[in-house]
Amino acid sequence: MQGLTEVALKAKRLKKALGFR
């Protein structure tokens, strides 16, 4: 289940990076 949490965190960071652009 730890893998899922890491994926969700990475996806959130990616979305934030895209929004900042």
Tab-separated table of C-alpha atoms in Angstrom:
chain	number	residue	atom	x	y	z
A	1	MET	CA	0.000	0.000	0.000
A	2	GLN	CA	3.010	2.270	0.437
A	3	GLY	CA	3.541	2.221	-3.327
A	4	LEU	CA	0.048	3.626	-3.897
A	5	THR	CA	0.694	6.490	-1.494
A	6	GLU	CA	3.947	7.360	-3.241
A	7	VAL	CA	2.227	7.319	-6.623
A	8	ALA	CA	-0.523	9.610	-5.367
A	9	LEU	CA	2.047	12.009	-3.935
A	10	LYS	CA	4.001	12.015	-7.201
A	11	ALA	CA	0.826	12.659	-9.183
A	12	LYS	CA	-0.078	15.570	-6.894
A	13	ARG	CA	3.399	17.059	-7.325
A	14	LEU	CA	3.147	16.633	-11.090
A	15	LYS	CA	-0.233	18.381	-11.151
A	16	LYS	CA	1.158	21.243	-9.077
A	17	ALA	CA	4.160	21.579	-11.385
A	18	LEU	CA	1.829	21.685	-14.392
A	19	GLY	CA	-0.390	24.277	-12.718
A	20	PHE	CA	2.618	26.461	-11.875
A	21	ARG	CA	3.602	26.460	-15.564
